Amino acid sequence: MQIIHTVSELRARLAKEAPVGLVPTMGNLHAGHIHLVELAKQHAQCVVVSIFVNPLQFGVNEDLANYPRTLAEDCAKLEAAGADVVFAPSEKEMYPVPQTMMVEPPAIASELCGASRPGHFRGVATVVLKLFNIVQPQVAVFGKKDFQQLFIIRELVRQLNLPIDIVASETQREASGLAMSSRNGYLSATERAMAAELHRVLQQLVKTVQAGQKEYAAAEALAVAALEQSGWDVDYISVRSASTLLPAIPAEQDLVVLGAARLGRTRLIDNLEFQLT
Ligand code: PAF
C-alpha cells in the first residue's frame, strides 16, 4: 500500500489503473470504514482511500481543530484491509488557493442536518467533486449512515454527468445497534451505554408507521419525547421519502426515518429505510 500526499504523485500512480475505486474519508477510521474498503475491492482493481479533514464542511462552532487525526493508525488498518493507495493531502495541497468556486447543492441540503449545519453540504459536495476530479475513479463508495450526504452526492453525480458509479454501503452497527461513527469516540462510558437508544427509538417509529400510523408528525413527536426523557437534546426526527428526502406523504411506500440528537456534547445521527406495503 502506498501513502501519497500530492495530486501529481497520485495521478502518476493511478495512470495505468482501471477500474479505480475511491473511498473518501476524514480518517479516524473504524470498522464501518473498513467495510467501505471491502466493498470497494469488490468493484475495483485499485482501491484509493482519501483521508482529508475538510475545513470547508465545518461550521464556525464545530471543532475542526480538535477533529481526531490518526494517520498512522488509519494506514495500518487500511493496509490490513487491502487498500492499494492512501491519499492524504495537506490542506495546502487540496486548497492551494482560496476555494471560491463552490458546488451549490440542491435545496434539500438546508433541511435535516443542513438546518443546523449551514454550508455543511456545500463543503462536502465541493471537496467530493475535487476528490473525484483528482482520483478520477470509476466507482466511489459511501456509507448509508450519512443518508443525506449520500443523497446529495448521488445528485452531484447525476446533475453534473460524472462517469462514476456510487455504491452505497449498509450502516455498520455495534452489537447494541449503535451505528458505527468516528463520533462515538467522543462519548463517555455512561453516554455510550445510552447511545443505542437513538436506533431503538427509530426502530419503534418504523414499527408505529408500519402498523398504520399516518400522522407522521405525531409519531415523530413521540420519538422526540422518548429521547428527551432520557436526556437527549434532539435536533430532528423525520419520516421522509427515501427517493426524494422530502417529507413523506401517506401514499408513499419507500420511506426513511432520519434522526440527529446530542448526547452531552456529541451529536449522533442515524436512519432506517423501510417500506409500507
Ligand atoms: O463522510 C465523510 O467522512 C466526509 O463528509 C467526506 C465524504 C469524506 C467528505 O469530506
XYZ file of N, CA and C and ligand atoms in Angstrom:
841
model
N 0.850 -1.201 0.000
C 0.000 0.000 0.000
C 0.883 1.246 0.000
N 0.533 2.178 -0.873
C 1.332 3.400 -0.973
C 0.613 4.565 -0.291
N 1.350 5.394 0.413
C 0.743 6.588 1.028
C 1.232 7.797 0.240
N 0.295 8.518 -0.323
C 0.639 9.610 -1.249
C 0.033 10.911 -0.733
N 0.825 11.977 -0.817
C 0.352 13.248 -0.254
C 0.070 14.320 -1.311
N 0.510 14.069 -2.554
C 0.310 15.128 -3.555
C -0.529 14.640 -4.735
N -1.187 15.596 -5.370
C -2.059 15.286 -6.508
C -1.216 14.738 -7.667
N -0.048 15.346 -7.916
C 0.753 14.904 -9.071
C 1.237 13.472 -8.883
N 1.706 13.139 -7.679
C 2.153 11.753 -7.431
C 0.998 10.768 -7.570
N -0.170 11.182 -7.074
C -1.336 10.288 -7.147
C -1.704 10.025 -8.600
N -1.714 11.100 -9.404
C -2.079 10.941 -10.824
C -1.103 9.998 -11.519
N 0.190 10.144 -11.198
C 1.199 9.274 -11.818
C 0.963 7.819 -11.380
N 0.648 7.629 -10.108
C 0.450 6.260 -9.586
C -0.775 5.594 -10.228
N -1.808 6.395 -10.505
C -3.065 5.808 -10.995
C -3.158 5.757 -12.518
N -2.126 6.284 -13.197
C -2.203 6.456 -14.659
C -2.623 5.181 -15.383
N -2.127 4.041 -14.922
C -2.432 2.795 -15.679
C -3.426 1.911 -14.955
N -4.112 2.440 -13.947
C -5.042 1.619 -13.161
C -6.478 1.816 -13.631
N -7.204 0.742 -13.780
C -8.662 0.815 -14.024
C -9.246 -0.568 -13.792
N -10.412 -0.669 -13.211
C -11.138 0.443 -12.614
C -10.580 0.824 -11.235
N -10.684 2.126 -10.965
C -10.245 2.650 -9.668
C -11.481 2.866 -8.799
N -11.378 2.459 -7.547
C -12.463 2.694 -6.586
C -11.989 3.684 -5.536
N -12.827 4.659 -5.215
C -12.453 5.666 -4.206
C -13.336 5.540 -2.975
N -12.701 5.566 -1.810
C -13.431 5.642 -0.540
C -12.999 6.944 0.139
N -13.821 7.991 0.042
C -13.444 9.260 0.680
C -13.706 9.200 2.193
N -12.747 9.597 2.991
C -12.927 9.604 4.451
C -12.252 10.845 5.034
N -12.555 11.074 6.309
C -11.826 12.113 7.048
C -10.917 11.450 8.092
N -10.643 10.151 7.910
C -9.742 9.457 8.830
C -10.422 9.064 10.126
N -9.601 8.751 11.138
C -10.111 8.251 12.422
C -11.015 7.032 12.151
N -10.431 6.078 11.452
C -11.212 5.006 10.839
C -11.677 3.955 11.847
N -12.861 3.422 11.595
C -13.419 2.346 12.420
C -13.890 1.233 11.483
N -14.515 0.205 12.072
C -14.905 -0.965 11.271
C -15.866 -0.605 10.139
N -16.658 0.446 10.326
C -17.582 0.875 9.265
C -16.799 1.309 8.023
N -15.707 2.049 8.222
C -14.884 2.475 7.076
C -14.232 1.266 6.400
N -13.795 0.313 7.217
C -13.128 -0.866 6.653
C -14.113 -1.637 5.762
N -15.375 -1.634 6.186
C -16.398 -2.267 5.358
C -16.509 -1.554 3.997
N -16.383 -0.232 3.998
C -16.434 0.517 2.722
C -15.285 0.089 1.807
N -14.120 -0.119 2.415
C -12.946 -0.539 1.628
C -13.192 -1.935 1.048
N -13.741 -2.817 1.873
C -14.003 -4.183 1.393
C -14.995 -4.168 0.219
N -15.980 -3.294 0.335
C -16.966 -3.168 -0.744
C -16.292 -2.611 -2.009
N -15.451 -1.618 -1.825
C -14.754 -1.014 -2.976
C -13.908 -2.065 -3.687
N -13.284 -2.966 -2.917
C -12.441 -4.011 -3.518
C -13.254 -4.953 -4.418
N -14.547 -5.081 -4.100
C -15.391 -5.947 -4.952
C -15.698 -5.284 -6.292
N -15.496 -3.961 -6.368
C -15.893 -3.236 -7.585
C -14.712 -2.669 -8.366
N -13.520 -2.713 -7.787
C -12.399 -2.031 -8.442
C -11.114 -2.829 -8.280
N -10.223 -2.605 -9.235
C -8.938 -3.306 -9.176
C -7.984 -2.574 -8.243
N -8.135 -1.253 -8.195
C -7.241 -0.450 -7.359
C -8.100 0.422 -6.432
N -7.920 0.252 -5.126
C -8.754 0.998 -4.175
C -7.933 2.124 -3.525
N -8.432 3.333 -3.718
C -7.806 4.517 -3.131
C -8.674 4.986 -1.972
N -8.074 5.187 -0.812
C -8.813 5.750 0.331
C -8.252 7.147 0.562
N -9.113 8.158 0.489
C -8.612 9.504 0.793
C -8.863 9.802 2.261
N -7.896 10.452 2.871
C -8.019 10.872 4.273
C -7.748 12.369 4.294
N -8.806 13.132 4.502
C -8.648 14.591 4.494
C -9.743 15.207 5.350
N -9.336 15.906 6.389
C -10.308 16.595 7.244
C -10.597 17.930 6.560
N -11.784 17.998 5.981
C -12.118 19.078 5.058
C -12.653 20.313 5.788
N -11.856 21.371 5.879
C -12.316 22.539 6.638
C -13.593 23.160 6.089
N -13.827 23.009 4.779
C -14.999 23.653 4.160
C -16.323 23.132 4.706
N -16.328 21.938 5.292
C -17.610 21.384 5.739
C -17.831 21.563 7.239
N -16.920 22.273 7.905
C -17.074 22.537 9.338
C -17.619 23.944 9.543
N -18.617 24.058 10.415
C -19.157 25.380 10.736
C -18.245 26.076 11.743
N -18.514 27.362 11.984
C -17.645 28.125 12.894
C -17.642 27.562 14.323
N -18.788 27.002 14.734
C -18.837 26.466 16.102
C -18.466 24.993 16.172
N -18.062 24.415 15.048
C -17.713 22.992 15.056
C -16.189 22.884 15.195
N -15.791 21.799 15.896
C -14.417 21.768 16.357
C -13.447 21.163 15.346
N -13.164 21.929 14.286
C -12.247 21.441 13.250
C -10.863 21.137 13.829
N -10.387 22.025 14.703
C -9.020 21.870 15.224
C -8.875 20.585 16.022
N -9.940 20.209 16.751
C -9.832 19.015 17.594
C -10.313 17.740 16.929
N -10.669 17.793 15.635
C -11.107 16.567 14.963
C -9.936 15.585 15.009
N -10.162 14.322 15.458
C -9.034 13.405 15.634
C -8.297 13.101 14.322
N -6.993 13.295 14.356
C -6.165 12.983 13.187
C -5.244 11.827 13.575
N -5.481 10.666 12.962
C -4.822 9.433 13.401
C -4.239 8.709 12.183
N -3.427 9.427 11.399
C -2.997 8.883 10.100
C -2.254 7.549 10.224
N -1.337 7.435 11.193
C -0.535 6.200 11.276
C -1.440 5.001 11.570
N -2.332 5.140 12.550
C -3.246 4.031 12.891
C -4.168 3.726 11.706
N -4.650 4.789 11.052
C -5.557 4.595 9.906
C -4.859 3.798 8.806
N -3.592 4.159 8.532
C -2.862 3.478 7.441
C -2.645 2.012 7.792
N -2.374 1.709 9.062
C -2.177 0.305 9.456
C -3.466 -0.478 9.201
N -4.608 0.122 9.561
C -5.900 -0.568 9.346
C -6.169 -0.763 7.851
N -5.830 0.258 7.055
C -6.118 0.182 5.617
C -5.219 -0.829 4.921
N -3.979 -0.902 5.387
C -3.055 -1.905 4.813
C -3.616 -3.306 5.079
N -4.054 -3.522 6.322
C -4.610 -4.845 6.680
C -5.875 -5.136 5.870
N -6.626 -4.091 5.535
C -7.886 -4.287 4.790
C -7.642 -4.477 3.295
N -6.405 -4.238 2.844
C -6.089 -4.478 1.434
C -6.292 -3.263 0.538
N -6.293 -2.057 1.114
C -6.352 -0.852 0.258
C -5.039 -0.761 -0.523
N -5.094 -0.157 -1.710
C -3.883 -0.062 -2.528
C -3.158 1.262 -2.315
N -3.942 2.332 -2.167
C -3.339 3.662 -2.053
C -4.090 4.464 -1.001
N -3.341 5.164 -0.153
C -3.949 6.170 0.732
C -3.552 7.531 0.180
N -4.551 8.374 -0.044
C -4.266 9.740 -0.488
C -4.547 10.646 0.694
N -3.484 11.204 1.260
C -3.630 12.039 2.461
C -2.997 13.411 2.193
N -3.730 14.259 1.482
C -3.169 15.568 1.119
C -3.185 16.535 2.296
N -2.304 17.514 2.266
C -2.361 18.602 3.249
C -3.490 19.545 2.815
N -3.808 20.492 3.714
C -4.826 21.487 3.372
C -4.348 22.336 2.188
N -3.050 22.636 2.177
C -2.478 23.463 1.100
C -2.552 22.734 -0.247
N -2.384 21.404 -0.191
C -2.435 20.616 -1.437
C -3.869 20.595 -1.991
N -4.844 20.465 -1.085
C -6.247 20.423 -1.544
C -6.753 21.815 -1.917
N -6.315 22.807 -1.144
C -6.801 24.175 -1.404
C -5.602 25.112 -1.572
N -4.867 24.983 -2.685
C -3.671 25.819 -2.865
C -4.016 27.303 -2.989
N -5.233 27.586 -3.448
C -5.720 28.982 -3.479
C -7.058 28.976 -2.752
N -7.513 30.145 -2.251
C -8.813 30.148 -1.576
C -9.883 29.549 -2.483
N -10.690 28.642 -1.918
C -11.685 27.922 -2.721
C -12.905 28.819 -2.899
N -12.905 29.587 -3.984
C -14.040 30.479 -4.224
C -15.084 29.829 -5.133
N -14.663 28.792 -5.881
C -15.619 28.041 -6.709
C -16.205 26.942 -5.833
N -17.510 26.977 -5.627
C -18.140 26.004 -4.730
C -19.266 25.285 -5.458
N -19.542 24.068 -5.026
C -20.678 23.325 -5.580
C -21.913 23.669 -4.763
N -22.928 24.209 -5.421
C -24.170 24.566 -4.724
C -25.088 23.336 -4.706
N -25.296 22.745 -3.544
C -26.126 21.531 -3.517
C -27.606 21.871 -3.650
N -28.457 20.854 -3.897
C -29.896 21.114 -4.022
C -30.498 21.600 -2.702
N -31.722 22.135 -2.805
C -32.370 22.788 -1.644
C -32.467 21.865 -0.423
N -32.567 20.562 -0.638
C -32.703 19.620 0.477
C -31.496 19.708 1.420
N -30.386 20.270 0.919
C -29.172 20.403 1.734
C -29.355 21.369 2.893
N -30.426 22.179 2.859
C -30.612 23.085 4.011
C -31.666 22.543 4.981
N -32.133 21.310 4.727
C -33.056 20.676 5.694
C -32.293 19.620 6.491
N -32.980 18.967 7.422
C -32.418 17.875 8.226
C -31.074 18.345 8.838
N -29.971 17.638 8.559
C -28.693 18.057 9.159
C -28.277 19.453 8.682
N -28.674 19.797 7.452
C -28.284 21.091 6.904
C -28.907 22.264 7.638
N -30.043 22.020 8.321
C -30.709 23.128 9.023
C -29.848 23.637 10.181
N -29.165 22.720 10.865
C -28.326 23.180 11.984
C -26.853 23.272 11.580
N -26.536 22.884 10.343
C -25.143 22.950 9.884
C -25.099 23.694 8.542
N -25.436 25.021 8.564
C -25.498 25.739 7.287
C -24.152 25.679 6.555
N -24.218 25.396 5.271
C -22.991 25.360 4.459
C -22.274 24.016 4.492
N -22.711 23.125 5.380
C -22.007 21.845 5.528
C -21.982 21.056 4.211
N -23.154 20.906 3.585
C -23.204 20.055 2.395
C -22.585 20.730 1.167
N -22.513 22.054 1.214
C -21.801 22.789 0.167
C -20.309 22.417 0.240
N -19.815 22.372 1.470
C -18.415 21.995 1.693
C -18.159 20.547 1.325
N -19.123 19.672 1.659
C -18.974 18.249 1.327
C -18.985 18.075 -0.196
N -19.988 18.676 -0.857
C -20.116 18.492 -2.313
C -18.875 19.037 -3.025
N -18.351 20.135 -2.527
C -17.178 20.749 -3.174
C -15.954 19.851 -3.033
N -15.703 19.349 -1.823
C -14.496 18.521 -1.650
C -14.656 17.185 -2.370
N -15.879 16.650 -2.391
C -16.078 15.358 -3.066
C -15.868 15.526 -4.573
N -16.353 16.625 -5.134
C -16.117 16.852 -6.574
C -14.614 16.997 -6.842
N -13.911 17.708 -5.956
C -12.454 17.836 -6.134
C -11.780 16.463 -6.070
N -12.191 15.649 -5.081
C -11.596 14.305 -4.959
C -11.900 13.464 -6.194
N -13.131 13.580 -6.701
C -13.483 12.839 -7.918
C -12.578 13.286 -9.081
N -12.338 14.583 -9.190
C -11.503 15.084 -10.288
C -10.039 14.686 -10.116
N -9.599 14.631 -8.885
C -8.193 14.280 -8.623
C -7.961 12.781 -8.877
N -8.862 11.956 -8.329
C -8.659 10.493 -8.385
C -9.206 9.898 -9.687
N -10.247 10.522 -10.232
C -10.955 10.022 -11.420
C -11.315 8.535 -11.280
N -12.072 8.217 -10.227
C -12.445 6.816 -10.017
C -13.603 6.424 -10.935
N -13.742 5.134 -11.164
C -14.930 4.639 -11.879
C -16.045 4.358 -10.874
N -15.636 4.087 -9.624
C -16.580 3.723 -8.564
C -16.199 4.497 -7.295
N -17.210 4.948 -6.540
C -16.914 5.554 -5.229
C -17.912 5.000 -4.215
N -17.423 4.738 -3.017
C -18.256 4.075 -2.011
C -18.509 5.020 -0.836
N -19.781 5.121 -0.453
C -20.190 5.963 0.678
C -21.118 5.151 1.573
N -21.157 5.495 2.861
C -21.993 4.778 3.817
C -23.402 5.361 3.874
N -24.377 4.464 4.108
C -25.767 4.925 4.230
C -26.026 5.607 5.558
N -25.091 5.503 6.515
C -25.333 6.188 7.787
C -25.515 7.693 7.524
N -24.703 8.218 6.595
C -24.841 9.630 6.206
C -25.795 9.685 5.006
N -27.058 9.394 5.281
C -28.038 9.196 4.201
C -28.221 10.472 3.374
N -28.270 11.600 4.055
C -28.484 12.870 3.345
C -27.251 13.201 2.489
N -26.075 12.931 3.047
C -24.836 13.148 2.278
C -24.838 12.268 1.025
N -25.205 10.997 1.203
C -25.245 10.066 0.075
C -26.210 10.579 -1.002
N -27.363 11.069 -0.556
C -28.365 11.594 -1.489
C -27.770 12.759 -2.297
N -27.090 13.657 -1.611
C -26.540 14.850 -2.272
C -25.413 14.454 -3.234
N -24.616 13.459 -2.850
C -23.537 13.013 -3.741
C -24.116 12.327 -4.983
N -25.179 11.582 -4.800
C -25.835 10.971 -5.979
C -26.347 12.071 -6.917
N -26.887 13.142 -6.330
C -27.372 14.269 -7.156
C -26.206 14.953 -7.865
N -25.087 15.087 -7.171
C -23.884 15.697 -7.757
C -23.484 14.921 -9.017
N -23.455 13.596 -8.888
C -23.044 12.731 -9.989
C -24.059 12.806 -11.133
N -25.349 12.801 -10.746
C -26.414 12.797 -11.751
C -26.471 14.144 -12.480
N -26.495 15.240 -11.703
C -26.707 16.540 -12.324
C -25.478 17.044 -13.076
N -24.289 16.587 -12.664
C -23.070 17.053 -13.346
C -22.511 15.984 -14.289
N -23.293 14.944 -14.554
C -22.911 13.890 -15.524
C -21.531 13.300 -15.244
N -21.259 12.997 -13.995
C -19.946 12.422 -13.681
C -19.981 10.914 -13.971
N -18.976 10.392 -14.677
C -18.997 8.968 -15.052
C -18.516 8.082 -13.897
N -19.242 8.122 -12.805
C -18.829 7.408 -11.579
C -20.036 6.657 -11.034
N -19.824 5.377 -10.714
C -20.886 4.608 -10.040
C -20.769 4.835 -8.552
N -21.867 5.243 -7.942
C -21.861 5.418 -6.486
C -22.414 4.134 -5.868
N -21.603 3.523 -5.023
C -22.014 2.294 -4.335
C -22.285 2.663 -2.879
N -23.460 2.250 -2.390
C -23.841 2.594 -1.003
C -23.641 1.385 -0.104
N -23.022 1.617 1.025
C -22.787 0.531 1.981
C -23.795 0.630 3.124
N -24.318 -0.527 3.547
C -25.246 -0.542 4.685
C -24.530 -0.009 5.931
N -25.271 0.607 6.808
C -24.703 1.109 8.066
C -24.188 -0.060 8.898
N -22.974 0.065 9.361
C -22.403 -0.969 10.239
C -22.747 -0.593 11.677
N -23.170 -1.583 12.453
C -23.632 -1.306 13.821
C -22.876 -2.125 14.846
N -22.787 -1.585 16.047
C -22.249 -2.366 17.152
C -23.339 -3.344 17.601
N -22.975 -4.302 18.477
C -23.952 -5.311 18.909
C -25.190 -4.645 19.522
N -25.017 -3.494 20.154
C -26.136 -2.782 20.785
C -27.088 -2.166 19.762
N -26.646 -2.066 18.502
C -27.453 -1.394 17.476
C -26.908 -0.008 17.152
N -26.011 0.495 17.993
C -25.436 1.829 17.755
C -24.694 1.850 16.406
N -25.029 2.836 15.572
C -24.350 2.962 14.275
C -22.888 3.334 14.499
N -21.989 2.650 13.792
C -20.562 2.971 13.953
C -20.287 4.361 13.388
N -19.506 5.129 14.150
C -19.208 6.501 13.755
C -17.941 6.942 14.473
N -17.165 7.779 13.808
C -15.968 8.326 14.469
C -16.379 9.098 15.710
N -17.582 9.671 15.672
C -18.034 10.482 16.810
C -18.305 9.662 18.054
N -18.505 8.333 17.920
C -18.745 7.513 19.117
C -17.553 7.608 20.073
N -16.393 7.906 19.524
C -15.180 8.039 20.342
C -15.257 9.202 21.320
N -16.155 10.148 21.084
C -16.297 11.296 21.996
C -17.179 10.963 23.202
N -17.918 9.827 23.131
C -18.905 9.536 24.187
C -18.224 9.068 25.473
N -18.751 9.507 26.615
C -18.286 8.969 27.898
C -18.856 7.556 28.042
N -18.382 6.807 29.056
C -18.876 5.435 29.240
C -20.391 5.438 29.459
N -20.890 6.389 30.258
C -22.336 6.459 30.520
C -23.092 6.776 29.236
N -22.574 7.745 28.476
C -23.256 8.121 27.231
C -23.251 6.951 26.243
N -22.133 6.241 26.210
C -22.032 5.113 25.267
C -23.085 4.045 25.582
N -23.318 3.832 26.866
C -24.320 2.836 27.263
C -25.727 3.270 26.822
N -25.935 4.600 26.701
C -27.255 5.111 26.305
C -27.414 5.266 24.795
N -26.274 5.254 24.071
C -26.277 5.782 22.702
C -27.141 4.978 21.717
N -27.306 3.657 21.997
C -28.095 2.837 21.063
C -29.579 3.186 21.122
N -29.947 4.031 22.086
C -31.356 4.401 22.209
C -31.867 5.135 20.964
N -30.981 5.876 20.326
C -31.391 6.583 19.103
C -31.884 5.555 18.076
N -31.127 4.487 17.914
C -31.520 3.427 16.977
C -32.835 2.787 17.409
N -32.960 2.508 18.715
C -34.183 1.833 19.209
C -35.422 2.704 18.970
N -35.259 4.004 19.201
C -36.401 4.909 19.021
C -36.795 4.980 17.538
N -35.802 4.973 16.659
C -36.115 4.973 15.220
C -36.812 3.665 14.832
N -36.347 2.548 15.412
C -36.995 1.250 15.120
C -38.455 1.276 15.555
N -38.703 1.845 16.748
C -40.065 1.915 17.271
C -40.947 2.773 16.363
N -40.366 3.867 15.882
C -41.109 4.765 14.984
C -41.466 4.032 13.681
N -40.530 3.259 13.161
C -40.798 2.480 11.949
C -41.966 1.526 12.201
N -41.921 0.830 13.342
C -42.998 -0.131 13.675
C -44.347 0.577 13.725
N -44.361 1.754 14.367
C -45.609 2.508 14.505
C -46.176 2.870 13.132
N -45.296 3.341 12.248
C -45.760 3.755 10.914
C -46.202 2.521 10.129
N -45.440 1.430 10.248
C -45.823 0.211 9.522
C -47.130 -0.373 10.053
N -47.425 -0.066 11.321
C -48.684 -0.566 11.896
C -49.878 0.279 11.458
N -49.630 1.354 10.709
C -50.754 2.089 10.142
C -50.853 3.548 10.571
N -49.960 4.036 11.422
C -49.993 5.455 11.817
C -49.656 6.331 10.605
N -50.604 7.151 10.196
C -50.371 8.006 9.025
C -50.033 9.437 9.434
N -50.250 9.723 10.716
C -49.918 11.075 11.217
C -48.438 11.067 11.563
N -47.587 11.275 10.553
C -46.150 11.148 10.781
C -45.642 12.162 11.815
N -46.224 13.353 11.790
C -45.752 14.381 12.723
C -45.977 13.935 14.170
N -47.119 13.277 14.407
C -47.418 12.810 15.775
C -46.434 11.713 16.183
N -46.149 10.803 15.249
C -45.206 9.710 15.548
C -43.801 10.273 15.798
N -43.421 11.282 15.019
C -42.100 11.909 15.205
C -42.020 12.578 16.578
N -43.132 13.243 16.959
C -43.141 13.950 18.254
C -42.976 12.966 19.409
N -43.604 11.789 19.293
C -43.451 10.766 20.348
C -42.003 10.299 20.450
N -41.381 10.120 19.294
C -39.979 9.667 19.269
C -39.074 10.728 19.909
N -39.326 11.999 19.579
C -38.536 13.092 20.161
C -38.706 13.089 21.676
N -39.964 12.941 22.130
C -40.245 12.974 23.576
C -39.532 11.816 24.287
N -39.528 10.632 23.656
C -38.869 9.476 24.284
C -37.381 9.749 24.474
N -36.763 10.335 23.466
C -35.320 10.626 23.585
C -35.065 11.729 24.609
N -35.914 12.765 24.576
C -35.709 13.887 25.511
C -35.841 13.429 26.957
N -36.768 12.490 27.166
C -36.968 11.983 28.526
C -35.715 11.315 29.078
N -34.921 10.729 28.175
C -33.681 10.082 28.637
C -32.495 11.030 28.593
N -32.746 12.302 28.333
C -31.659 13.278 28.442
C -31.007 13.650 27.121
N -31.578 13.217 26.006
C -31.018 13.619 24.712
C -31.519 15.016 24.342
N -30.702 15.735 23.583
C -31.116 17.019 23.027
C -31.345 16.755 21.528
N -32.628 16.698 21.139
C -32.946 16.218 19.788
C -32.901 17.365 18.781
N -32.207 17.111 17.698
C -32.141 18.079 16.605
C -33.363 17.859 15.694
N -33.526 16.640 15.194
C -34.730 16.313 14.417
C -34.925 14.809 14.377
N -36.185 14.429 14.205
C -36.554 13.053 13.846
C -37.574 13.233 12.725
N -37.343 12.642 11.571
C -38.213 12.966 10.446
C -38.435 11.766 9.529
N -39.686 11.541 9.187
C -40.036 10.477 8.235
C -40.052 11.105 6.845
N -39.239 10.574 5.959
C -39.075 11.175 4.633
C -39.234 10.139 3.516
N -39.451 10.634 2.318
C -39.429 9.761 1.145
C -37.982 9.317 0.924
N -37.759 8.004 0.742
C -36.384 7.537 0.552
C -35.817 7.987 -0.793
N -36.711 8.292 -1.754
C -36.191 8.650 -3.079
C -35.977 10.152 -3.264
N -36.694 10.990 -2.514
C -36.528 12.448 -2.708
C -36.023 13.156 -1.449
N -36.110 12.467 -0.327
C -35.795 13.036 1.003
C -36.756 14.145 1.425
N -37.818 14.344 0.652
C -38.832 15.331 1.061
C -39.719 14.696 2.129
N -40.401 15.522 2.954
C -41.282 14.949 3.965
C -42.239 13.948 3.323
N -42.387 12.783 3.977
C -43.182 11.706 3.372
C -44.659 12.071 3.370
N -45.327 11.687 2.294
C -46.786 11.822 2.266
C -47.371 10.416 2.418
N -48.590 10.285 2.946
C -49.121 8.954 3.265
C -49.132 7.959 2.109
N -49.239 8.415 0.841
C -49.295 7.457 -0.275
C -47.942 6.812 -0.553
N -46.885 7.428 -0.033
C -45.528 6.970 -0.362
C -45.182 5.660 0.329
N -44.471 4.766 -0.388
C -44.188 3.449 0.200
C -42.736 3.246 0.595
N -41.803 3.886 -0.132
C -40.383 3.725 0.201
C -39.952 4.896 1.058
N -39.755 4.597 2.337
C -39.538 5.672 3.298
C -38.211 5.504 4.010
N -37.800 6.581 4.659
C -36.631 6.521 5.528
C -36.929 7.424 6.720
N -36.590 6.941 7.909
C -36.694 7.824 9.071
C -35.278 8.210 9.451
N -35.083 9.525 9.586
C -33.747 10.028 9.916
C -33.803 10.759 11.249
N -32.716 10.653 12.005
C -32.678 11.367 13.280
C -31.295 11.889 13.582
N -31.264 13.002 14.305
C -29.997 13.550 14.801
C -30.266 14.075 16.201
N -29.389 13.740 17.130
C -29.601 14.181 18.511
C -28.265 14.215 19.239
N -28.213 15.082 20.248
C -26.976 15.208 21.027
C -27.074 14.466 22.337
N -26.003 13.732 22.655
C -25.846 13.145 23.987
C -24.681 13.913 24.572
N -24.929 14.713 25.584
C -23.855 15.591 26.073
C -23.420 16.487 24.933
N -22.110 16.459 24.608
C -21.630 17.355 23.540
C -21.491 16.637 22.195
N -21.913 15.368 22.163
C -21.714 14.598 20.931
C -23.005 14.504 20.131
N -22.915 14.921 18.875
C -24.094 14.858 18.005
C -24.027 13.567 17.201
N -25.060 12.731 17.368
C -25.107 11.447 16.650
C -26.229 11.495 15.617
N -26.027 10.770 14.505
C -27.101 10.656 13.519
C -27.341 9.178 13.236
N -28.533 8.877 12.757
C -28.847 7.507 12.362
C -30.063 7.569 11.436
N -30.337 6.486 10.754
C -31.527 6.432 9.898
C -31.878 4.981 9.634
N -33.122 4.753 9.256
C -33.582 3.412 8.861
C -34.461 3.550 7.638
N -34.152 2.788 6.613
C -35.026 2.740 5.432
C -36.102 1.684 5.707
N -37.295 1.934 5.206
C -38.349 0.917 5.357
C -39.429 1.097 4.297
N -40.235 0.026 4.170
C -41.288 0.052 3.146
C -42.657 -0.070 3.815
N -43.653 0.501 3.172
C -45.053 0.250 3.551
C -45.649 -0.620 2.459
N -46.446 -1.599 2.848
C -46.995 -2.473 1.793
C -48.451 -2.089 1.510
O -18.353 11.385 5.237
C -17.243 11.931 5.359
O -16.336 11.430 6.021
C -16.985 13.263 4.662
O -18.119 14.048 4.665
C -16.410 13.104 3.243
C -17.404 12.415 2.319
C -15.118 12.314 3.285
C -16.107 14.478 2.638
O -15.169 15.172 3.389
